[in-house]
PDB file of C-alpha atoms and ligand atoms in Angstrom:
ATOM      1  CA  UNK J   1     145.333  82.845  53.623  1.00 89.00           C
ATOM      2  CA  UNK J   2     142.223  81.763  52.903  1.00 92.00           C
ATOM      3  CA  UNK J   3     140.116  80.721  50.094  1.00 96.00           C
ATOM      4  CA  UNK J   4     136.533  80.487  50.055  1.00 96.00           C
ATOM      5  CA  UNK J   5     135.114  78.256  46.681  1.00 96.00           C
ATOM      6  CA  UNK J   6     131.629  78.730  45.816  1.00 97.00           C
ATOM      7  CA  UNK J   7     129.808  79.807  48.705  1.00 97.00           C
ATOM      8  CA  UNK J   8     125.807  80.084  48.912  1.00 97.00           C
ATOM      9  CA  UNK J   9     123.704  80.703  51.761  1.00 97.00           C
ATOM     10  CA  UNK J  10     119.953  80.075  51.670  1.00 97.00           C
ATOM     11  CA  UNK J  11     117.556  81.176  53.919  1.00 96.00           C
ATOM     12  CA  UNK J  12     114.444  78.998  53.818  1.00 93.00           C
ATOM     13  CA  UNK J  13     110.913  81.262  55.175  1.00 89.00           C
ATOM     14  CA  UNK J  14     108.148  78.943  54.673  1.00 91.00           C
ATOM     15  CA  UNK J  15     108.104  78.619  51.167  1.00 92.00           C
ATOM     16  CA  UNK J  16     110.163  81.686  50.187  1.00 93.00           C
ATOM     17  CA  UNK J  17     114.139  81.003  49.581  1.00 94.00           C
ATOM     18  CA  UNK J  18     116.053  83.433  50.041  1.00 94.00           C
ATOM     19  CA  UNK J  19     119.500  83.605  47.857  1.00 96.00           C
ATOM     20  CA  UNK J  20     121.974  85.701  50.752  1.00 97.00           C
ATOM     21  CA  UNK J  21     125.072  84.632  49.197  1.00 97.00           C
ATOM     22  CA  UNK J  22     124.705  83.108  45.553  1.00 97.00           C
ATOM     23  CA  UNK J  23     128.050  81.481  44.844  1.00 97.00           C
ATOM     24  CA  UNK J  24     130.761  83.547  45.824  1.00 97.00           C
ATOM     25  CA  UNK J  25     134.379  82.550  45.399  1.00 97.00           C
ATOM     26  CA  UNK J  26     137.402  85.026  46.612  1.00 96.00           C
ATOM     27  CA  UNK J  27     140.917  84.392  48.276  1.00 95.00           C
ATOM     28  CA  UNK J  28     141.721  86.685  51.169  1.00 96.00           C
ATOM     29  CA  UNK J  29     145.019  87.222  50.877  1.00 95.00           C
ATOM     30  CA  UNK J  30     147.164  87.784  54.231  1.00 95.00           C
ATOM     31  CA  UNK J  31     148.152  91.513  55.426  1.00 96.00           C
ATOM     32  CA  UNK J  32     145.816  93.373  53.367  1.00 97.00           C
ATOM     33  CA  UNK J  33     142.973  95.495  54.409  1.00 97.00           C
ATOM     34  CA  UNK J  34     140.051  94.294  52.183  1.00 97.00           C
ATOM     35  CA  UNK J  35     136.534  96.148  51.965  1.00 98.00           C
ATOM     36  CA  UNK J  36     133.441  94.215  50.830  1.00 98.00           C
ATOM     37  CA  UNK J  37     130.821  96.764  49.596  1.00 97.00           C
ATOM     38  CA  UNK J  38     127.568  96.669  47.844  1.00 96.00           C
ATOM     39  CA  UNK J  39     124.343  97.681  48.147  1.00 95.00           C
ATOM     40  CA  UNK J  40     122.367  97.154  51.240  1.00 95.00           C
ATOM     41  CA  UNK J  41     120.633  93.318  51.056  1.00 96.00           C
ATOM     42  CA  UNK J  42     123.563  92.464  48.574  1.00 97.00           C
ATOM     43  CA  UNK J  43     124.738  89.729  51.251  1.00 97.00           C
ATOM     44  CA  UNK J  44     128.035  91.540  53.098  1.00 98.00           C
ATOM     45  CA  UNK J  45     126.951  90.754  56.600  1.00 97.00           C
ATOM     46  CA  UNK J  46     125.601  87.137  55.198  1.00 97.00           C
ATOM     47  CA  UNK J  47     129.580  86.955  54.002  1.00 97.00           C
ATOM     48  CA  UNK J  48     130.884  87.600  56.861  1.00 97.00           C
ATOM     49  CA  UNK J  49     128.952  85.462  59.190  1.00 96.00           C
ATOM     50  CA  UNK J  50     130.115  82.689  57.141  1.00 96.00           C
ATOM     51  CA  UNK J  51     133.932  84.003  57.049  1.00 95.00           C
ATOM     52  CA  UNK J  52     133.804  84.499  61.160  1.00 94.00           C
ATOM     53  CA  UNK J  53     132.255  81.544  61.540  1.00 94.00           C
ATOM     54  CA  UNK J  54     129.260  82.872  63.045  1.00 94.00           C
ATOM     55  CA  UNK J  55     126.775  80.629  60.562  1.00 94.00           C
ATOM     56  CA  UNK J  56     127.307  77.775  58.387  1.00 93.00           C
ATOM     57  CA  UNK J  57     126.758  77.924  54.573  1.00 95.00           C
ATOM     58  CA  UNK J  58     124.369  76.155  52.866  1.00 96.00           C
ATOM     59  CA  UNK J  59     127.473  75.019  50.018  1.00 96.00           C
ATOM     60  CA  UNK J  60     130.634  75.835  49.354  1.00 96.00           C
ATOM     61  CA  UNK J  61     134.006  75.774  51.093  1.00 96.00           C
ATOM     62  CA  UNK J  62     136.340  77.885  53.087  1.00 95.00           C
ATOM     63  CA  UNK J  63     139.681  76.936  53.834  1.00 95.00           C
ATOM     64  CA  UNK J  64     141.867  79.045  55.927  1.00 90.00           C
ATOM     65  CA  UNK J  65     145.718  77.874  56.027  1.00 86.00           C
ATOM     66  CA  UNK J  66     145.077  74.417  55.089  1.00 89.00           C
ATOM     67  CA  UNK J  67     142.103  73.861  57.648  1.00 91.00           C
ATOM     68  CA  UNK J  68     138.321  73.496  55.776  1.00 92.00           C
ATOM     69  CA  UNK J  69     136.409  75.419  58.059  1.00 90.00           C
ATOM     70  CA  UNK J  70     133.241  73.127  57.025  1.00 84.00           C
ATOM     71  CA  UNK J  71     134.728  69.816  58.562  1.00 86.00           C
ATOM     72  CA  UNK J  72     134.793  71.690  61.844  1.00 92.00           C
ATOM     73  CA  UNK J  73     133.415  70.517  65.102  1.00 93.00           C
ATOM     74  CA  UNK J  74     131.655  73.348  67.610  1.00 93.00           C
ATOM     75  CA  UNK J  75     133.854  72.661  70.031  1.00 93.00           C
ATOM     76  CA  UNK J  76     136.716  74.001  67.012  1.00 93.00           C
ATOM     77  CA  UNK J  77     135.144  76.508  65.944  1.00 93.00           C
ATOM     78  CA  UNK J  78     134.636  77.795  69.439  1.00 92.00           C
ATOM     79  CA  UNK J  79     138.345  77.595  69.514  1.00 91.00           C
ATOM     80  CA  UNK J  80     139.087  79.423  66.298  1.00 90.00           C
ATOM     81  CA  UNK J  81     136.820  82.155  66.944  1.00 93.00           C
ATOM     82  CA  UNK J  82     138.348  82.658  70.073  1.00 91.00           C
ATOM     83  CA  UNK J  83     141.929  82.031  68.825  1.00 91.00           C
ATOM     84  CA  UNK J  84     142.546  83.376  65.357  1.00 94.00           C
ATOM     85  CA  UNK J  85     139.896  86.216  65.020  1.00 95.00           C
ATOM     86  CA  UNK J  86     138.876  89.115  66.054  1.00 96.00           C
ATOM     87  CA  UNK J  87     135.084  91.151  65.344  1.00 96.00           C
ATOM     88  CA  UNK J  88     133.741  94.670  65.306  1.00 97.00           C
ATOM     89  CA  UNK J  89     130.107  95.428  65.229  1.00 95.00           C
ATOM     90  CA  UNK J  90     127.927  98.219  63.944  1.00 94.00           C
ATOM     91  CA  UNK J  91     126.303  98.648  67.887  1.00 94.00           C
ATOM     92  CA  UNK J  92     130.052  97.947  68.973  1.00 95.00           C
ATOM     93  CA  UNK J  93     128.482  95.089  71.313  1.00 95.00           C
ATOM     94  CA  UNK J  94     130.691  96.173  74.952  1.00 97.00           C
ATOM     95  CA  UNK J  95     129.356  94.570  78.158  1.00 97.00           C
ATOM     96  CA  UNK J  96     127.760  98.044  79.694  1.00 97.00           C
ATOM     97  CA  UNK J  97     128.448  96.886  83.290  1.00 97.00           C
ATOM     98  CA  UNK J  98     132.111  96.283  82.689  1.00 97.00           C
ATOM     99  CA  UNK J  99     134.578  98.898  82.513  1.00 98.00           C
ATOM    100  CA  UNK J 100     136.691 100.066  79.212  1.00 98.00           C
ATOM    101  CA  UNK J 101     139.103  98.041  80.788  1.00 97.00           C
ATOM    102  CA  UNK J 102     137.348  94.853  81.803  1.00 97.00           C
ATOM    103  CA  UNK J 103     135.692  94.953  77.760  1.00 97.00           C
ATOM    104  CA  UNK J 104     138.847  94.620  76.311  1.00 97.00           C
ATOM    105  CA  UNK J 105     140.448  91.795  78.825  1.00 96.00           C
ATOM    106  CA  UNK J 106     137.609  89.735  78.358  1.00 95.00           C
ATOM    107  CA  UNK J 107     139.020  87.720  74.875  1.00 93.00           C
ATOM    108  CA  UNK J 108     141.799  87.344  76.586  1.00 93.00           C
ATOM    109  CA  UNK J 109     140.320  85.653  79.868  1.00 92.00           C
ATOM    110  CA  UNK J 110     138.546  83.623  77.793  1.00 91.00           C
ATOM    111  CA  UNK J 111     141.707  81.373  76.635  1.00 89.00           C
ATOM    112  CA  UNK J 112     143.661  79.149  78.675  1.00 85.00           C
ATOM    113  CA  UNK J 113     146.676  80.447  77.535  1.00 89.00           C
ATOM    114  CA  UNK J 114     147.102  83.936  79.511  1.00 88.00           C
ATOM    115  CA  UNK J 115     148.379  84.360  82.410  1.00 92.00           C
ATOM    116  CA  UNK J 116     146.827  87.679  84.325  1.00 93.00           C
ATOM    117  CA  UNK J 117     150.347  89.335  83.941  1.00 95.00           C
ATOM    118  CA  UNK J 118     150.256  89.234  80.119  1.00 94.00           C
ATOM    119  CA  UNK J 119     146.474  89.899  80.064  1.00 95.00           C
ATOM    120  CA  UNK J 120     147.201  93.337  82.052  1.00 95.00           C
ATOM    121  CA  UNK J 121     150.259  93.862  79.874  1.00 95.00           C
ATOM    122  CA  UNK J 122     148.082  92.835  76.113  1.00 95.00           C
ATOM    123  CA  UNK J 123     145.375  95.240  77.056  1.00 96.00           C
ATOM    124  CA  UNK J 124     147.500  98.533  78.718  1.00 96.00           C
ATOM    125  CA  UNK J 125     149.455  97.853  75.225  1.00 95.00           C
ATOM    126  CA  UNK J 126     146.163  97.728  73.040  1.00 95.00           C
ATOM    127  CA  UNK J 127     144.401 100.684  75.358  1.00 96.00           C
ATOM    128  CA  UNK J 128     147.175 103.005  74.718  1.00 96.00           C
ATOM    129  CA  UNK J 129     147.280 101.755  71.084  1.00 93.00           C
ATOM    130  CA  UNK J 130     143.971 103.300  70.668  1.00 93.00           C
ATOM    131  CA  UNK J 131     144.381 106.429  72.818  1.00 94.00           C
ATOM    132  CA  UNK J 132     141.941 105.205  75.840  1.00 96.00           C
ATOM    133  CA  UNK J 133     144.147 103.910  78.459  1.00 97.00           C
ATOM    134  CA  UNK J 134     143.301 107.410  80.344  1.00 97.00           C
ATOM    135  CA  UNK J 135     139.312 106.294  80.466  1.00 97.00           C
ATOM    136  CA  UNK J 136     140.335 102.517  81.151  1.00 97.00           C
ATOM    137  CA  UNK J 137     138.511 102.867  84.210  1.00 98.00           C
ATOM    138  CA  UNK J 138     135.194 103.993  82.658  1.00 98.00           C
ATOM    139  CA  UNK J 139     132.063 102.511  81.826  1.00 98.00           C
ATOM    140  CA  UNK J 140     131.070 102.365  78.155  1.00 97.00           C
ATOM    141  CA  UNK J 141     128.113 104.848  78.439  1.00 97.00           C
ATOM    142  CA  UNK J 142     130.333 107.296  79.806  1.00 97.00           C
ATOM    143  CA  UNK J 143     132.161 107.396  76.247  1.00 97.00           C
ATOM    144  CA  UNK J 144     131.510 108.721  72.920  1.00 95.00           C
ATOM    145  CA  UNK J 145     129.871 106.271  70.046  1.00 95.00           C
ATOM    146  CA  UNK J 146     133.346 106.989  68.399  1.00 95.00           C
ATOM    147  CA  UNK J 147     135.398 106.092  71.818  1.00 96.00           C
ATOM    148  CA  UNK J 148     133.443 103.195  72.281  1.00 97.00           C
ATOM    149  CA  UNK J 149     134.259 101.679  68.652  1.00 95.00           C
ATOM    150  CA  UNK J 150     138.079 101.957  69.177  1.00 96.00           C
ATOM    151  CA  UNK J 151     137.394 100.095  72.624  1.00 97.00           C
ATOM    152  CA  UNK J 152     135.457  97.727  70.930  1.00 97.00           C
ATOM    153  CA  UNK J 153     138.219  97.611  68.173  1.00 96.00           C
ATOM    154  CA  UNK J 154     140.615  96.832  71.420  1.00 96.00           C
ATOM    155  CA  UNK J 155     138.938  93.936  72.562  1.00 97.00           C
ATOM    156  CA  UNK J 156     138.805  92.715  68.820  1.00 96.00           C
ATOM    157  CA  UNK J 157     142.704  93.055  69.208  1.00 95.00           C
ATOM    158  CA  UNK J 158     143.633  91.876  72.347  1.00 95.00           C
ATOM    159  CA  UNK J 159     144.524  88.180  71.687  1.00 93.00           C
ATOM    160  CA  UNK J 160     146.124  89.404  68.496  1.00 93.00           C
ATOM    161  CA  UNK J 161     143.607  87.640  65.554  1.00 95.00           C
ATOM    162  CA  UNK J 162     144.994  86.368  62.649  1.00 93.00           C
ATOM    163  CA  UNK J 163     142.032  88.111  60.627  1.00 96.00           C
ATOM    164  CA  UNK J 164     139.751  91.245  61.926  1.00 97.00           C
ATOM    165  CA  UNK J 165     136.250  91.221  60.900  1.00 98.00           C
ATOM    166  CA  UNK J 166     134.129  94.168  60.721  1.00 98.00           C
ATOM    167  CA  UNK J 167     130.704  95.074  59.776  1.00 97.00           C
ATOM    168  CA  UNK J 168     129.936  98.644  59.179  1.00 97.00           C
ATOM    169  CA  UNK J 169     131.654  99.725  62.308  1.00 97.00           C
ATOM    170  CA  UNK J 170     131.260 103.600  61.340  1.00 97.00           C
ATOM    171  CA  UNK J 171     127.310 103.205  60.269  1.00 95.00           C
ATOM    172  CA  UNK J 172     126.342 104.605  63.947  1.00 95.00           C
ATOM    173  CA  UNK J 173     129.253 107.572  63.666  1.00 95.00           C
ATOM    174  CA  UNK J 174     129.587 110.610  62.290  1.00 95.00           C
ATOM    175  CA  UNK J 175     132.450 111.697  59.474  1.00 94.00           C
ATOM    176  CA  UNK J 176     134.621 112.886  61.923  1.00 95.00           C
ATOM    177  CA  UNK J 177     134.732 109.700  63.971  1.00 94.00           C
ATOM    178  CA  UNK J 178     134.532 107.415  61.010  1.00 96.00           C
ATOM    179  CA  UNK J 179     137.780 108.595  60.192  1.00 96.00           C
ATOM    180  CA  UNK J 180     139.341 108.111  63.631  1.00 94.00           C
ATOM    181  CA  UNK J 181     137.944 104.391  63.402  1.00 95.00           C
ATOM    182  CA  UNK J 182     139.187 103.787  59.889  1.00 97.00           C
ATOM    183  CA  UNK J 183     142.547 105.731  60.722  1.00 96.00           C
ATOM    184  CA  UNK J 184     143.155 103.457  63.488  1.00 94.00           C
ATOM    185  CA  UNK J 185     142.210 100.257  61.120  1.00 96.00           C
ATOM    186  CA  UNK J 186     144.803 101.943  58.759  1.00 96.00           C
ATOM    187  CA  UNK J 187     147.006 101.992  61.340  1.00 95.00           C
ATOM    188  CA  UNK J 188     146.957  98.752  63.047  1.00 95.00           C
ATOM    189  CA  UNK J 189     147.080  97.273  59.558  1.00 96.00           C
ATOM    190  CA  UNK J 190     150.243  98.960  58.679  1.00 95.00           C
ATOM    191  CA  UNK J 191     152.056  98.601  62.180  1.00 93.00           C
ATOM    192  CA  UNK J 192     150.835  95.097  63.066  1.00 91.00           C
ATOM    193  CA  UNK J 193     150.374  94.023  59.849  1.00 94.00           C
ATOM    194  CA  UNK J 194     146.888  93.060  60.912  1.00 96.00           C
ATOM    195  CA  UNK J 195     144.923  91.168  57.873  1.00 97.00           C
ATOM    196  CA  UNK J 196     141.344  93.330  58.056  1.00 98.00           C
ATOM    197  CA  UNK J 197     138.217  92.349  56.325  1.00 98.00           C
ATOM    198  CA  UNK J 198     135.551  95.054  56.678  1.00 98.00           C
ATOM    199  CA  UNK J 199     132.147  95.536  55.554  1.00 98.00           C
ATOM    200  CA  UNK J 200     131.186  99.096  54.547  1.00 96.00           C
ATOM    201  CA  UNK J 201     128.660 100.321  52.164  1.00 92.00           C
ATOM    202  CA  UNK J 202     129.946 104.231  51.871  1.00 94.00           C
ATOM    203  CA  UNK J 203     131.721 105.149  49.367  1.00 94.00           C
ATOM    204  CA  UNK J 204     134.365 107.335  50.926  1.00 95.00           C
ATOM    205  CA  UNK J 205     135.697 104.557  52.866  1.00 96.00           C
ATOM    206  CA  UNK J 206     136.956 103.048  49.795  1.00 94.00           C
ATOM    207  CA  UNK J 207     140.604 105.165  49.796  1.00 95.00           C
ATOM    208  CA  UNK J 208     141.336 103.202  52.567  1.00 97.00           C
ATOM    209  CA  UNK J 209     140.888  99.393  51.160  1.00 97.00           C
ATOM    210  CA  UNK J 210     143.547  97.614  49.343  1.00 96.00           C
ATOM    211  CA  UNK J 211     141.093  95.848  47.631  1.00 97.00           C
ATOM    212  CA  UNK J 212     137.437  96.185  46.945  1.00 97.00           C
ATOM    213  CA  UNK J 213     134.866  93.261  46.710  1.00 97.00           C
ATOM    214  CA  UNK J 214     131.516  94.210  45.263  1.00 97.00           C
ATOM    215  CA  UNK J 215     128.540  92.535  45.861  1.00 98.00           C
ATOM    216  CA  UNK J 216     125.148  92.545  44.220  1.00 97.00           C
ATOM    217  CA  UNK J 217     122.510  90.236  44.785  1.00 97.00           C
ATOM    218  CA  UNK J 218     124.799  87.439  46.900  1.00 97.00           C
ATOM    219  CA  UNK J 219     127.227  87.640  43.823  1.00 98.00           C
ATOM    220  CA  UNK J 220     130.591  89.140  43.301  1.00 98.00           C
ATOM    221  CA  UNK J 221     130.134  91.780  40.686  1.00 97.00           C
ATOM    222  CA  UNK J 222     133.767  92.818  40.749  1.00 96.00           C
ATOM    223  CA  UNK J 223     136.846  92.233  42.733  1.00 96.00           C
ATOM    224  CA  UNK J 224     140.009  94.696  42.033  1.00 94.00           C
ATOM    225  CA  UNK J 225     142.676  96.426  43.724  1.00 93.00           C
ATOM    226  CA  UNK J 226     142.429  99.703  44.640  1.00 88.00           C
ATOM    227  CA  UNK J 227     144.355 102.155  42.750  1.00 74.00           C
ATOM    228  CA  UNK J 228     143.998 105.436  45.122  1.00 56.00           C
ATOM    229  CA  UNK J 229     144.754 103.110  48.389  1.00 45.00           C
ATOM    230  CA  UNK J 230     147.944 103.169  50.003  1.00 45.00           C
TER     231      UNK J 230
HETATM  232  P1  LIG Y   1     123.820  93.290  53.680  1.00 66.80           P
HETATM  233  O1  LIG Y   1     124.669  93.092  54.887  1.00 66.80           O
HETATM  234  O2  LIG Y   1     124.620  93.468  52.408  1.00 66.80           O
HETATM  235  O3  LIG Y   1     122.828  94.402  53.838  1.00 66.80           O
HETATM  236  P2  LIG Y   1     122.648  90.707  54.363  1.00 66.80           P
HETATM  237  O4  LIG Y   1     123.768  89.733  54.257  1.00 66.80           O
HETATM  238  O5  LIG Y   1     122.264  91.141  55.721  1.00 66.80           O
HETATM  239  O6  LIG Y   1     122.962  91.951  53.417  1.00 66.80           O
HETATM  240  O7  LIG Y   1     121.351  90.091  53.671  1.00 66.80           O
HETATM  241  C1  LIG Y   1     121.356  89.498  52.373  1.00 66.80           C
HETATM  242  C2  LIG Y   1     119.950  88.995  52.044  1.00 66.80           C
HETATM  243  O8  LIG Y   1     119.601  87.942  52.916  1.00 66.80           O
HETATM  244  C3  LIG Y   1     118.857  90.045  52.194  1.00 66.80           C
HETATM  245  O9  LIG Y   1     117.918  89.832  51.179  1.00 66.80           O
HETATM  246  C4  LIG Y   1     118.297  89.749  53.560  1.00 66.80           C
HETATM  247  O10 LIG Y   1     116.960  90.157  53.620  1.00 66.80           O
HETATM  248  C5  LIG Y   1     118.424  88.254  53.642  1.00 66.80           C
HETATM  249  N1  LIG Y   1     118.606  87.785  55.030  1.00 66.80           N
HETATM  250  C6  LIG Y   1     119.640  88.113  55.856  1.00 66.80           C
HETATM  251  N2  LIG Y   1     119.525  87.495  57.044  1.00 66.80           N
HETATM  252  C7  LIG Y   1     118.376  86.761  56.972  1.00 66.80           C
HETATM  253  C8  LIG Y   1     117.709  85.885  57.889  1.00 66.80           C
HETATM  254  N3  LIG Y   1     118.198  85.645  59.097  1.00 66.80           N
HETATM  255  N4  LIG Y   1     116.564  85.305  57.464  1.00 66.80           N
HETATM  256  C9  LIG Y   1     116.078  85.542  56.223  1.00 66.80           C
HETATM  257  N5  LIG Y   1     116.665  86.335  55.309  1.00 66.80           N
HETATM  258  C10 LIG Y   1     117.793  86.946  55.679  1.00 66.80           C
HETATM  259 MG1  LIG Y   2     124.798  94.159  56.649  1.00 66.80          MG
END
């Protein structure tokens, strides 16, 4: 689904380089739940900047279903990011002024190709999905950190991505709550056969990968499938 060839990023401080990503070559492979781990500084959030198209590599190529993401112009990218993915931060990111509700329309509004029937429809669905659609009339403060990561795990939803990125969504949350948020990953893998790439550096969150992608140092220091998943 996509393949990504030899990937570096540099990051040029005055005189200092520094290697993020050193060369990293993996194929993400539709449907599965994939977890990039590694040490913290080992380049996960570097990776998947590149993969959401949220910064440009220095070299190397990704090509998702045919289309080379480098040969891209803003204006596509815009589109793609808006069309075919989906992302969940560590601070979960939700506009505080906006309601539960409002959050998780906004993707949605943001494309041409909604009507305001199916956006009402696509985010009761994705609300009740998560358990919320009781609080969609609430402001984010006025939910729990773990609430407020399966909102923002909503409004990653909504439009229906082809891929799901997230970066250490459970770093701010406590055990309990990390395993509501990877439960409902889990689950929206398995039902909507959602293709999830997350970033996680805890160990316990490995049961729930399909496949594991280390990284050390901007390389890939192994790459297997997960034996106790699934
Ligand atoms: P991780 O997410 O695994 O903790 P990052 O991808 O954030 O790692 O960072 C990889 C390396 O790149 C680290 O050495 C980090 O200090 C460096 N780095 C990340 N972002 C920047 C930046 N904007 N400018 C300079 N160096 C950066
Ligand atoms: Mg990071």
């Amino acid at each position: 689904m996509i393949e990504i060839s030899e990937l570096r990023r540099i990051y040029r401080m005055g005189d200092v380089e520094v290697k993020a990503l050193d060369g990293v070559t993996i194929d993400i492979i539709k449907g599965e739940f994939l977890g990039i781990m590694g040490a913290s500084g080992s380049g996960k959030t570097t990776l998947l900047h590149l993969l959401g198209l949220l910064d440009d590599p220095t070299t190397g190529r990704i090509v998702i279903e045919g289309t080379d993401l480098c040969n891209l112009t803003d204006y596509e990218k815009t589109m793609f990011r808006l069309y075919k993915f989906g992302y969940v931060f560590q601070d979960y990111a939700l506009v505080p002024d906006l309601t539960v509700m409002e959050n998780v329309s906004l993707p949605a509004m943001l494309r041409k190709d909604r009507d305001d029937q199916k956006i009402l429809d696509d985010s009761h669905d994705i609300l009740k999905k998560i358990g919320l659609f009781d609080r969609r009339d609430h402001l984010p403060r006025e939910l729990s950190g773990g609430q407020q990561q399966r909102v923002s795990i909503a409004r990653a939803m909504v439009n229906k991505p082809d891929i799901l990125f997230a970066d250490e969504p459970c770093a701010n949350l406590d055990s309990e709550n990390s395993r509501m948020v990877l439960d409902l990953f889990r689950e929206i893998n398995e039902e909507m056969k959602q293709t999830i790439v997350m970033v996680s550096h805890e160990p316990w969150h490995q049961e729930y990968f399909h496949r594991i992608v280390k990284l050390g140092d901007g390389k890939v220091i192994s790459d297997e499938i997960n034996g106790h998943g699934k």
